[in-house]
mmCIF file of C-alpha atoms in Angstrom:
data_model
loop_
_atom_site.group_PDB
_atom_site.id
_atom_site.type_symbol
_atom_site.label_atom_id
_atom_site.label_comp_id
_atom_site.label_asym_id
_atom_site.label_seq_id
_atom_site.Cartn_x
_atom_site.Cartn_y
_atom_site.Cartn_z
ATOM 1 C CA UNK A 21 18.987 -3.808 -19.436
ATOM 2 C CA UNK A 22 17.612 -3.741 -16.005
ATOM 3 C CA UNK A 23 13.716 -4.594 -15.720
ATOM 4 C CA UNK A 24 11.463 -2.360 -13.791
ATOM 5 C CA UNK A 25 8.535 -2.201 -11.004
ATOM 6 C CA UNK A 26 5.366 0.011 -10.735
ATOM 7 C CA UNK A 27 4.950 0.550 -6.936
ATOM 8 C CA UNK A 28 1.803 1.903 -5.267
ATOM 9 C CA UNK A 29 1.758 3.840 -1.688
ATOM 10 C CA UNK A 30 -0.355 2.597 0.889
ATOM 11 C CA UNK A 31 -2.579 4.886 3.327
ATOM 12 C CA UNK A 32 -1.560 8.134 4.926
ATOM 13 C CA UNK A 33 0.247 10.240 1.831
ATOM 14 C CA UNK A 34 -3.291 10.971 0.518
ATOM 15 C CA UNK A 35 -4.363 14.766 -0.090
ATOM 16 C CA UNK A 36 -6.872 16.758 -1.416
ATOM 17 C CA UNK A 37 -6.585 17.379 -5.076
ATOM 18 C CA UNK A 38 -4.525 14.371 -5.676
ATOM 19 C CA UNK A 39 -5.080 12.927 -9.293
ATOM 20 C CA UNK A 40 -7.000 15.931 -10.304
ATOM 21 C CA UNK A 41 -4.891 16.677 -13.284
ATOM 22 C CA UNK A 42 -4.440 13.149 -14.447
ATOM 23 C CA UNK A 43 -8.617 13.635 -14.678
ATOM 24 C CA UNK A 44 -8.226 16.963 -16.689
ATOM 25 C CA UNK A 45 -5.392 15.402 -19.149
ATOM 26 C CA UNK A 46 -5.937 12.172 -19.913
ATOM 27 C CA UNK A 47 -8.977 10.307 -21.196
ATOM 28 C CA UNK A 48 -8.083 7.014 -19.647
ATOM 29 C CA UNK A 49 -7.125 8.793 -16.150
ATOM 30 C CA UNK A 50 -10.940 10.251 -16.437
ATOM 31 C CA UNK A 51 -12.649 6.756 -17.608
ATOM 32 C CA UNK A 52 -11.063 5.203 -14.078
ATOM 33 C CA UNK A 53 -12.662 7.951 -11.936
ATOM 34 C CA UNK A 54 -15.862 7.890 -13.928
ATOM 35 C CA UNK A 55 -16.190 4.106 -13.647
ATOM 36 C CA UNK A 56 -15.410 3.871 -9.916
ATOM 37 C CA UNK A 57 -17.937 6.220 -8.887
ATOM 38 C CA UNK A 58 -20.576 3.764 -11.123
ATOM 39 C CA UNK A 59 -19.335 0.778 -9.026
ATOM 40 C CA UNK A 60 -19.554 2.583 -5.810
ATOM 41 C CA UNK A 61 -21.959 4.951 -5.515
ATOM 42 C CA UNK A 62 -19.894 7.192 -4.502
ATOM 43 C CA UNK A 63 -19.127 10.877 -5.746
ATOM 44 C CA UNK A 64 -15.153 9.873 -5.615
ATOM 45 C CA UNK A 65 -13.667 12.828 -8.142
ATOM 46 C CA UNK A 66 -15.191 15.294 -4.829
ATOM 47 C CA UNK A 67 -13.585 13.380 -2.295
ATOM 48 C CA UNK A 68 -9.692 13.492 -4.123
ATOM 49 C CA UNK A 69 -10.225 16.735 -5.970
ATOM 50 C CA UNK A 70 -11.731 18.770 -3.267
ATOM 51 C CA UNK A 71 -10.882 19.803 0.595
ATOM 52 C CA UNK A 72 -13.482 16.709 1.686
ATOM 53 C CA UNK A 73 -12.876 15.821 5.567
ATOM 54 C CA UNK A 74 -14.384 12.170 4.351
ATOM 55 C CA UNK A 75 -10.871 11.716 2.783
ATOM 56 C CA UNK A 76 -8.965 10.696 5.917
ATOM 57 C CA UNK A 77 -11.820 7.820 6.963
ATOM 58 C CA UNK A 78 -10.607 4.758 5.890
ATOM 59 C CA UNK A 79 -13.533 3.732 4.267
ATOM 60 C CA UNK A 80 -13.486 6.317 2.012
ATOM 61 C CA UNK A 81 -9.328 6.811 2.239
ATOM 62 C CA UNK A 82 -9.262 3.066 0.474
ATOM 63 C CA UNK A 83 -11.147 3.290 -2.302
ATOM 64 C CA UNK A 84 -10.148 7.020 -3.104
ATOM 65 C CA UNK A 85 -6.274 5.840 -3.105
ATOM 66 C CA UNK A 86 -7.066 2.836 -4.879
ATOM 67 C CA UNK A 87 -8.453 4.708 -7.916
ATOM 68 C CA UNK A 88 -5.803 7.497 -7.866
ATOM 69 C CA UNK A 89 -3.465 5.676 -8.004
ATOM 70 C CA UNK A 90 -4.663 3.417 -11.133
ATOM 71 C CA UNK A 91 -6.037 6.563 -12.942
ATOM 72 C CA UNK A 92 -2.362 7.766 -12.713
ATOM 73 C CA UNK A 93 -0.868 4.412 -14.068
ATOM 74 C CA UNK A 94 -3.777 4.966 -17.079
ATOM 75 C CA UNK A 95 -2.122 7.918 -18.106
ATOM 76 C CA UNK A 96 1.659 5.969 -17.824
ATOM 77 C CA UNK A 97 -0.150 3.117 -19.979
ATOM 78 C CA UNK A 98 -1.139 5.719 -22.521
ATOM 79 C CA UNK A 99 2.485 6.730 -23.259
ATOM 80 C CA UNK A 100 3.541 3.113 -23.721
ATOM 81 C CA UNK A 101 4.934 1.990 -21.119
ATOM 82 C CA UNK A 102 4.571 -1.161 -18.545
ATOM 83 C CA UNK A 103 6.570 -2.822 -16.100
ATOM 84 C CA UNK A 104 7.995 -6.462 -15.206
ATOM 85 C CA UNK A 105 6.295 -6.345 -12.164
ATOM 86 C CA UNK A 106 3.734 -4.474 -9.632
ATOM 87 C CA UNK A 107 4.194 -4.206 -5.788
ATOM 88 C CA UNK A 108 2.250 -1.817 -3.173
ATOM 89 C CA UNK A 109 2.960 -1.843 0.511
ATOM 90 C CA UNK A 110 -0.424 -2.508 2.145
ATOM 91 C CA UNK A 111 -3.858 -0.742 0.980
ATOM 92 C CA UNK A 112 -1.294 -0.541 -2.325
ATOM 93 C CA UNK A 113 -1.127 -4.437 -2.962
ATOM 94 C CA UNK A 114 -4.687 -3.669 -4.067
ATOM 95 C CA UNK A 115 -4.054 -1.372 -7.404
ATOM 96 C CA UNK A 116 -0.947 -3.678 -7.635
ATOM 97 C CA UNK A 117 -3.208 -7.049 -8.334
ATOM 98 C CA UNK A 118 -5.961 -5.454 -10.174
ATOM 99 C CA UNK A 119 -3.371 -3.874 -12.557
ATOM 100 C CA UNK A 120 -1.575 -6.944 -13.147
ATOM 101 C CA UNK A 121 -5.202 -8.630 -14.215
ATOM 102 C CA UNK A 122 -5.211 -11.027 -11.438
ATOM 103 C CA UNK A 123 -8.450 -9.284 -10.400
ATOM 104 C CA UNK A 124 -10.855 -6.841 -12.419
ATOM 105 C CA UNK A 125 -11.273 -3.830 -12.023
ATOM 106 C CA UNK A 126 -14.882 -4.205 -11.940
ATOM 107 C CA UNK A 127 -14.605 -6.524 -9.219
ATOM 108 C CA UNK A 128 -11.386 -5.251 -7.271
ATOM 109 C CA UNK A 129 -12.599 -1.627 -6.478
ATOM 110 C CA UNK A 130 -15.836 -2.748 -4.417
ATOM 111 C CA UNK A 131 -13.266 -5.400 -3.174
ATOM 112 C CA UNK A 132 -11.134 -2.086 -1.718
ATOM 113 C CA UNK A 133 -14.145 -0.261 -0.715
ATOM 114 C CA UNK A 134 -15.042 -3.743 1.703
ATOM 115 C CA UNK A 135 -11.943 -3.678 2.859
ATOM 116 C CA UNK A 136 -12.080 -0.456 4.440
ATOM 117 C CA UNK A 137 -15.399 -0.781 5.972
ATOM 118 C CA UNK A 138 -14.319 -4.139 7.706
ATOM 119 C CA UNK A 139 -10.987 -2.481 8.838
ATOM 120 C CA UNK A 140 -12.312 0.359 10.045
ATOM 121 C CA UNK A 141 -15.013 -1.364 12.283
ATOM 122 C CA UNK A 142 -13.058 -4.076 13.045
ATOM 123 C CA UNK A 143 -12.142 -2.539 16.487
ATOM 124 C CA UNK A 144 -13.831 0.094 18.690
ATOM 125 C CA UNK A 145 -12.674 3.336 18.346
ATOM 126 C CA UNK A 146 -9.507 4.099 20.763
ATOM 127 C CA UNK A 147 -9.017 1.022 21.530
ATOM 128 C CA UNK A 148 -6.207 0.177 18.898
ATOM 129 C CA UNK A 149 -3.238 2.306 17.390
ATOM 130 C CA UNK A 150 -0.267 2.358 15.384
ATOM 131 C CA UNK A 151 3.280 3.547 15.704
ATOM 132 C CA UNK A 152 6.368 3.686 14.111
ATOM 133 C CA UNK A 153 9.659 2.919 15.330
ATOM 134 C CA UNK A 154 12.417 5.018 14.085
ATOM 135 C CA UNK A 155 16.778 4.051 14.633
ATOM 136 C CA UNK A 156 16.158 0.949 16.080
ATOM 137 C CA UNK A 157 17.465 -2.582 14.814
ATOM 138 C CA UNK A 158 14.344 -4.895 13.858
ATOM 139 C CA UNK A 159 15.651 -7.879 15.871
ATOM 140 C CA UNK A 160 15.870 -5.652 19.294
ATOM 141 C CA UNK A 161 12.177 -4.501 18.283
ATOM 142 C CA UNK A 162 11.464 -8.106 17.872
ATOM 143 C CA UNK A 163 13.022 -8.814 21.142
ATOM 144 C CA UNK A 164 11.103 -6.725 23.150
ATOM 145 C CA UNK A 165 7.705 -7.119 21.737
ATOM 146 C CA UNK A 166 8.040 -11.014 23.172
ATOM 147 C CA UNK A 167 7.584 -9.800 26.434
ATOM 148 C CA UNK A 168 4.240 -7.866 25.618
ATOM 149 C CA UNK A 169 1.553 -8.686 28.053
ATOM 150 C CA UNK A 170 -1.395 -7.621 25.813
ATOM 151 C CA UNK A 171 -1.894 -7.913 21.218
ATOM 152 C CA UNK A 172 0.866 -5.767 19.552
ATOM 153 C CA UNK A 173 3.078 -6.751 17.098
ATOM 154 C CA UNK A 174 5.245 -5.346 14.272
ATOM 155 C CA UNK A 175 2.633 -3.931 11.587
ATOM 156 C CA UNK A 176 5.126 -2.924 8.711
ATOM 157 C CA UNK A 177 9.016 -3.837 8.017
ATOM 158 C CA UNK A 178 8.936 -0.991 5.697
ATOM 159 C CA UNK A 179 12.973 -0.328 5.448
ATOM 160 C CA UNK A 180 16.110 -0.176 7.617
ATOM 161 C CA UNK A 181 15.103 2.225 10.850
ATOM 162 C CA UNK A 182 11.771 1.992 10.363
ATOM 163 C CA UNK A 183 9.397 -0.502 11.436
ATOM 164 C CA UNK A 184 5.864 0.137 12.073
ATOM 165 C CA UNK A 185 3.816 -1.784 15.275
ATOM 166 C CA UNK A 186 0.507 -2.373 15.889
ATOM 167 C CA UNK A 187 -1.933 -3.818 18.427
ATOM 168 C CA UNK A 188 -3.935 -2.296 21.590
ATOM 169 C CA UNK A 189 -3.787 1.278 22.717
ATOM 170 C CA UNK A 190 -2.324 0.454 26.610
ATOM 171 C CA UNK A 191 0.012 -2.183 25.472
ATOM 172 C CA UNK A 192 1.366 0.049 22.475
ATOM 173 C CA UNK A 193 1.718 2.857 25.045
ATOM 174 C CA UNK A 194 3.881 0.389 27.177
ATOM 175 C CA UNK A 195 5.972 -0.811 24.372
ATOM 176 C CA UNK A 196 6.781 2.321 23.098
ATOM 177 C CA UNK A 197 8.239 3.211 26.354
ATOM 178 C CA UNK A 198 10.281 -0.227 26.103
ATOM 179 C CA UNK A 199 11.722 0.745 22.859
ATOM 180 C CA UNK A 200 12.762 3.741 23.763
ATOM 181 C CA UNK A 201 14.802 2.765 26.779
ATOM 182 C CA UNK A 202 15.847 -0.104 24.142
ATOM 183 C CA UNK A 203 17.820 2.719 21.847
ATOM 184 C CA UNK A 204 14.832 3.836 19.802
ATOM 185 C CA UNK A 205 15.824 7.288 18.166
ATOM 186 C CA UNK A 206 11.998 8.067 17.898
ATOM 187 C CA UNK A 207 8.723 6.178 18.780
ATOM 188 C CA UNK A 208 5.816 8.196 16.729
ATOM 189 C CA UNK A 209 2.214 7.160 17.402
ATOM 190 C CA UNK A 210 0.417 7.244 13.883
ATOM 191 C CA UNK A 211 -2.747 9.420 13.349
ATOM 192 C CA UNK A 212 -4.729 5.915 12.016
ATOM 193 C CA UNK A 213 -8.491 5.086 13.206
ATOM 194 C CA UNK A 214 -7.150 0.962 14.526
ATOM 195 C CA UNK A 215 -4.301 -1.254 14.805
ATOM 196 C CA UNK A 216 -4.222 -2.213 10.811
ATOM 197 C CA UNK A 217 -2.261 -5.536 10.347
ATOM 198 C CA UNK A 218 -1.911 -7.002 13.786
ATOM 199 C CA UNK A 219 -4.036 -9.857 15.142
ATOM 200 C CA UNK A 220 -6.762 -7.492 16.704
ATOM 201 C CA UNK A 221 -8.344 -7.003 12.941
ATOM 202 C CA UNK A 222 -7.916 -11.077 12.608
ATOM 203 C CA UNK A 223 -11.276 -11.088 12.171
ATOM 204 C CA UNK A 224 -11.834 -8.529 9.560
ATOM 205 C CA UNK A 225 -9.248 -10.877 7.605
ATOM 206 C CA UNK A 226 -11.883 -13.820 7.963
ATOM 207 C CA UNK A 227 -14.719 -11.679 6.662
ATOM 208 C CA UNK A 228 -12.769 -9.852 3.732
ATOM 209 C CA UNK A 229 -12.142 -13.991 2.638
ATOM 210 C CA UNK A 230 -15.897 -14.463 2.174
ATOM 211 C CA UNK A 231 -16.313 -11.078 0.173
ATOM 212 C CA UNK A 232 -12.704 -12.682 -2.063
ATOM 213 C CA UNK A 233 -14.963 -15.854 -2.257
ATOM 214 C CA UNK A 234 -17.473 -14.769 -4.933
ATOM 215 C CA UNK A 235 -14.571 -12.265 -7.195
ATOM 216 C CA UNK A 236 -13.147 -13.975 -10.044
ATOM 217 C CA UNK A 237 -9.331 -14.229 -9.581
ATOM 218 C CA UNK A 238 -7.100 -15.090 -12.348
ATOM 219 C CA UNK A 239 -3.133 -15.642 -13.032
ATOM 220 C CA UNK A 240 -1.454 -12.544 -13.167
ATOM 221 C CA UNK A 241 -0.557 -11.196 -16.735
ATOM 222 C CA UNK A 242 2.247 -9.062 -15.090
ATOM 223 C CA UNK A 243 3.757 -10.520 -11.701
ATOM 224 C CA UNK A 244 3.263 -8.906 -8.559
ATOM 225 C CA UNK A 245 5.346 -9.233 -4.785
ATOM 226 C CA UNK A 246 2.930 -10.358 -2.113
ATOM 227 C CA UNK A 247 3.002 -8.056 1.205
ATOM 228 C CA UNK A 248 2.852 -11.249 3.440
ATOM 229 C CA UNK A 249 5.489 -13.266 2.422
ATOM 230 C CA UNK A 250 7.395 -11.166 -0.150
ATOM 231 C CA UNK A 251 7.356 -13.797 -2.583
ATOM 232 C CA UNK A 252 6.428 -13.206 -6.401
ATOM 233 C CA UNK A 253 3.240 -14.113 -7.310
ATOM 234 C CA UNK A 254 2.636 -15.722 -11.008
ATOM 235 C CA UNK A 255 -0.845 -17.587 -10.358
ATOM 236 C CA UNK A 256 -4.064 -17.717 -8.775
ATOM 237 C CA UNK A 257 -3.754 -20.049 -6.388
ATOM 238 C CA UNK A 258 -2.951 -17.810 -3.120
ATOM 239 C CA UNK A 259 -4.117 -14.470 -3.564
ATOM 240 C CA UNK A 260 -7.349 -15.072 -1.865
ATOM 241 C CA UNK A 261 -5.908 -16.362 1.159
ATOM 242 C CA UNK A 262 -2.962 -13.935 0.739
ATOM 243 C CA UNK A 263 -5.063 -10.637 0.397
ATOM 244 C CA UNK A 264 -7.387 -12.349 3.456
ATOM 245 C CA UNK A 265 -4.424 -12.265 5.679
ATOM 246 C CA UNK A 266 -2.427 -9.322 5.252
ATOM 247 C CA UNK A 267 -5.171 -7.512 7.585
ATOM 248 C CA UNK A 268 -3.948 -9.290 9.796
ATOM 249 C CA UNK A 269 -0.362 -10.015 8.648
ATOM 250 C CA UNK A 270 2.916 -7.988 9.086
ATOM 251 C CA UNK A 271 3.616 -5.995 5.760
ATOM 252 C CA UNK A 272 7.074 -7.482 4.532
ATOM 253 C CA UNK A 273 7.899 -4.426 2.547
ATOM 254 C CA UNK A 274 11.492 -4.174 3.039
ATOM 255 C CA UNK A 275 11.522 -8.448 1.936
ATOM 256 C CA UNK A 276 9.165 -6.762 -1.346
ATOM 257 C CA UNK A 277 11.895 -4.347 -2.594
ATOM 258 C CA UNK A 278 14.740 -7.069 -2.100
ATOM 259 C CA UNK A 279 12.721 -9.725 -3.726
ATOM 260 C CA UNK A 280 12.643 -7.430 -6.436
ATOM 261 C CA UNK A 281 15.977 -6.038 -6.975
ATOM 262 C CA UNK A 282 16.966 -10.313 -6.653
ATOM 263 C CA UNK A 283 14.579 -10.228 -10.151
ATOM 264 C CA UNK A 284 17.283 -7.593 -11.685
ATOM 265 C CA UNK A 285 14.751 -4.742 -10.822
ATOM 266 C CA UNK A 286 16.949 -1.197 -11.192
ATOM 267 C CA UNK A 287 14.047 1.173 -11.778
ATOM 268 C CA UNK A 288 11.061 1.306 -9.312
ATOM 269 C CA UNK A 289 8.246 4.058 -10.316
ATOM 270 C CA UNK A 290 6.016 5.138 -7.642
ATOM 271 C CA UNK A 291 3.014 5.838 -9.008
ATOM 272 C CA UNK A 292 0.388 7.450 -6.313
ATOM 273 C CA UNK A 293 0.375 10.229 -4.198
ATOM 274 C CA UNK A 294 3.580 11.387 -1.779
ATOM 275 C CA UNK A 295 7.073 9.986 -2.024
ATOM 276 C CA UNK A 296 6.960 7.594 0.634
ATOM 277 C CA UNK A 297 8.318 4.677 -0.990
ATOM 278 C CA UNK A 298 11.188 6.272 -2.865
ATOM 279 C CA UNK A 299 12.109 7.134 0.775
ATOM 280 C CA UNK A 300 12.148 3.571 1.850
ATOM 281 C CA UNK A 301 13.866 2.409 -1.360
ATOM 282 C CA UNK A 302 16.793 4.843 -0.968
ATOM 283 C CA UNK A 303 17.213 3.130 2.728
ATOM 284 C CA UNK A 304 16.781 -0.544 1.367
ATOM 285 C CA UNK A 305 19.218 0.180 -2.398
ATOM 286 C CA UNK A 306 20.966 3.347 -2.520
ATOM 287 C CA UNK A 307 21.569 2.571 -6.445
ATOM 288 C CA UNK A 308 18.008 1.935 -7.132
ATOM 289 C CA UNK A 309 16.680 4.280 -9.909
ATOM 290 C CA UNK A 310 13.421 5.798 -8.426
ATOM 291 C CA UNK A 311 10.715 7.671 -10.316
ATOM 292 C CA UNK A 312 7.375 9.700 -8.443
ATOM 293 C CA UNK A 313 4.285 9.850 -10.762
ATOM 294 C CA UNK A 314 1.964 11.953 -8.771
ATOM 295 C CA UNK A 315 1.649 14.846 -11.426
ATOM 296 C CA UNK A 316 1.510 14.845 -15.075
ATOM 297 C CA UNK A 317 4.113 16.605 -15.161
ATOM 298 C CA UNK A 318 6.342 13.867 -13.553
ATOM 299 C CA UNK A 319 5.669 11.882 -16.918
ATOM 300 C CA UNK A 320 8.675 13.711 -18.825
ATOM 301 C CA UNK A 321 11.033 12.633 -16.045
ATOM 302 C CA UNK A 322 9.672 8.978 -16.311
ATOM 303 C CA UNK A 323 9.978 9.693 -20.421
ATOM 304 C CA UNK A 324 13.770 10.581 -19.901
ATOM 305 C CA UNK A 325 14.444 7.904 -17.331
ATOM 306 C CA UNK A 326 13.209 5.124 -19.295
ATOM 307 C CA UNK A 327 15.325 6.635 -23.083
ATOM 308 C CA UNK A 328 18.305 7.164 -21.101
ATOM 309 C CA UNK A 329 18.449 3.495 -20.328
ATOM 310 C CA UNK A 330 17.822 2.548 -23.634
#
């Protein structure tokens, strides 16, 4: 039989009332909310439950995606089942390594909740963006971001036709023109408050390694696929650094879901809000099994899924 991954979305696919029924059904789901808002200080059930502006500022986006998303993998625990391995593509890595007990959870969500802050003050507002590049083969994208004057650079290889780039406003304006004229079908600026994982938030990176400094960081109990480098990680020896740098790094995704399926992966279940990744996955391996927990009532499907293999 095939083995299987639990995959978290990054940010952008959150919305108001996400995770609000996990909260209502399940005891566990409840305890994660309940606990989170302890650690931060922060009224958390009003900002995923509720119509709360404060949802789409990263410093409260983080954290509030964070704890969705591992209140909804407390209710998949609860029915029995775990995975082989964890992945998330960016802000996701996060649940990813605190569920596979590399990092507490007592620890990791004030760990998310940094993050954030540093990312979204890294850079003056307006001064960085984001944008993703749809039709267009990586290497040409590659191509003509050497010839960039100013900081951009690809952000996210999330899956064939779509790469994500990053760096400052004027020179991502000027790029995106380049693209286009390159063969780009689309070139979409991003609705995102900086220029998340280029070199401009290099120094957000460098502070977020102090704040992993003084958290406890163990071997994984369940492996998980780094975002920087793709690679499975089994101990604790580079997930400081490797957390430090993917602010700063490109998000391998694409390189995540291969490295996976190489593991004899076959079922991937998204757990989180949106259907982003089964998206991406359906680009990357068309045979792929793919599961979306974002409602309890998605659990039967996963319940079927999983007997039907045997």
């Amino acid at each position: 039989m095939g083995k299987t991954a639990f995959i978290f979305p990054g940010q952008g696919t959150q919305y108001a009332g996400m995770g609000k029924d996990f909260y209502n059904n399940f005891n566990t789901s409840k305890e994660i909310y309940d606990k989170a808002e302890e650690l931060l200080g922060m009224d958390i059930k009003n900002l995923c439950f509720e119509e709360n502006p404060q949802l789409n500022i990263t410093r409260y986006t983080q954290p509030a995606m964070a704890v969705t998303c591992l209140a909804m993998l407390a209710a998949v625990k609860e029915l029995g089942f775990l995975p082989d391995y964890y992945a998330g593509l960016s802000l996701g890595e996060y649940p990813a390594v605190i569920a596979s007990g590399a990092i507490s959870f007592e620890e990791g969500i004030p760990l998310v909740k940094a993050r954030g802050e540093l990312m979204e003050s890294a850079v003056p507002g307006g001064k960085g963006g984001m944008a993703a590049v749809l039709g267009l083969d990586t290497k040409v994208i590659e191509e003509v971001l050497v010839k960039a004057q100013g900081a951009v650079g690809i952000a996210n290889y999330n899956c064939p036709g779509q790469i994500v780039i990053s760096g400052e406003k004027e020179t991502l304006a000027q790029m995106s023109e380049e693209l286009t004229k390159a063969g780009a079908r689309r070139v979409l600026p991003l609705n995102v408050s900086g220029p998340f994982h280029s070199s401009m938030l290099k120094e957000a990176g460098e502070a977020l390694l102090e704040k992993l400094s003084t958290v406890q960081v163990n071997s994984p109990v369940i492996p998980y696929t780094a975002n920087i480098d793709a690679k499975v990680v089994r101990n604790a020896d580079t997930i400081r650094e490797s957390l430090s740098r993917q602010v700063y790094s490109s998000v391998r995704w694409e390189e995540c879901v291969r490295t996976l399926l190489a593991e004899g992966v076959d079922l991937f279940v998204e757990i989180g809000p949106g259907k982003t990744l089964a998206g991406f996955l359906k680009k990357i391996e068309k045979e792929a099994i793919v599961v979306n927990i974002e409602k309890t009532t998605d659990l039967e499907k996963l319940k079927e899924t999983i007997h039907a293999r045997g």
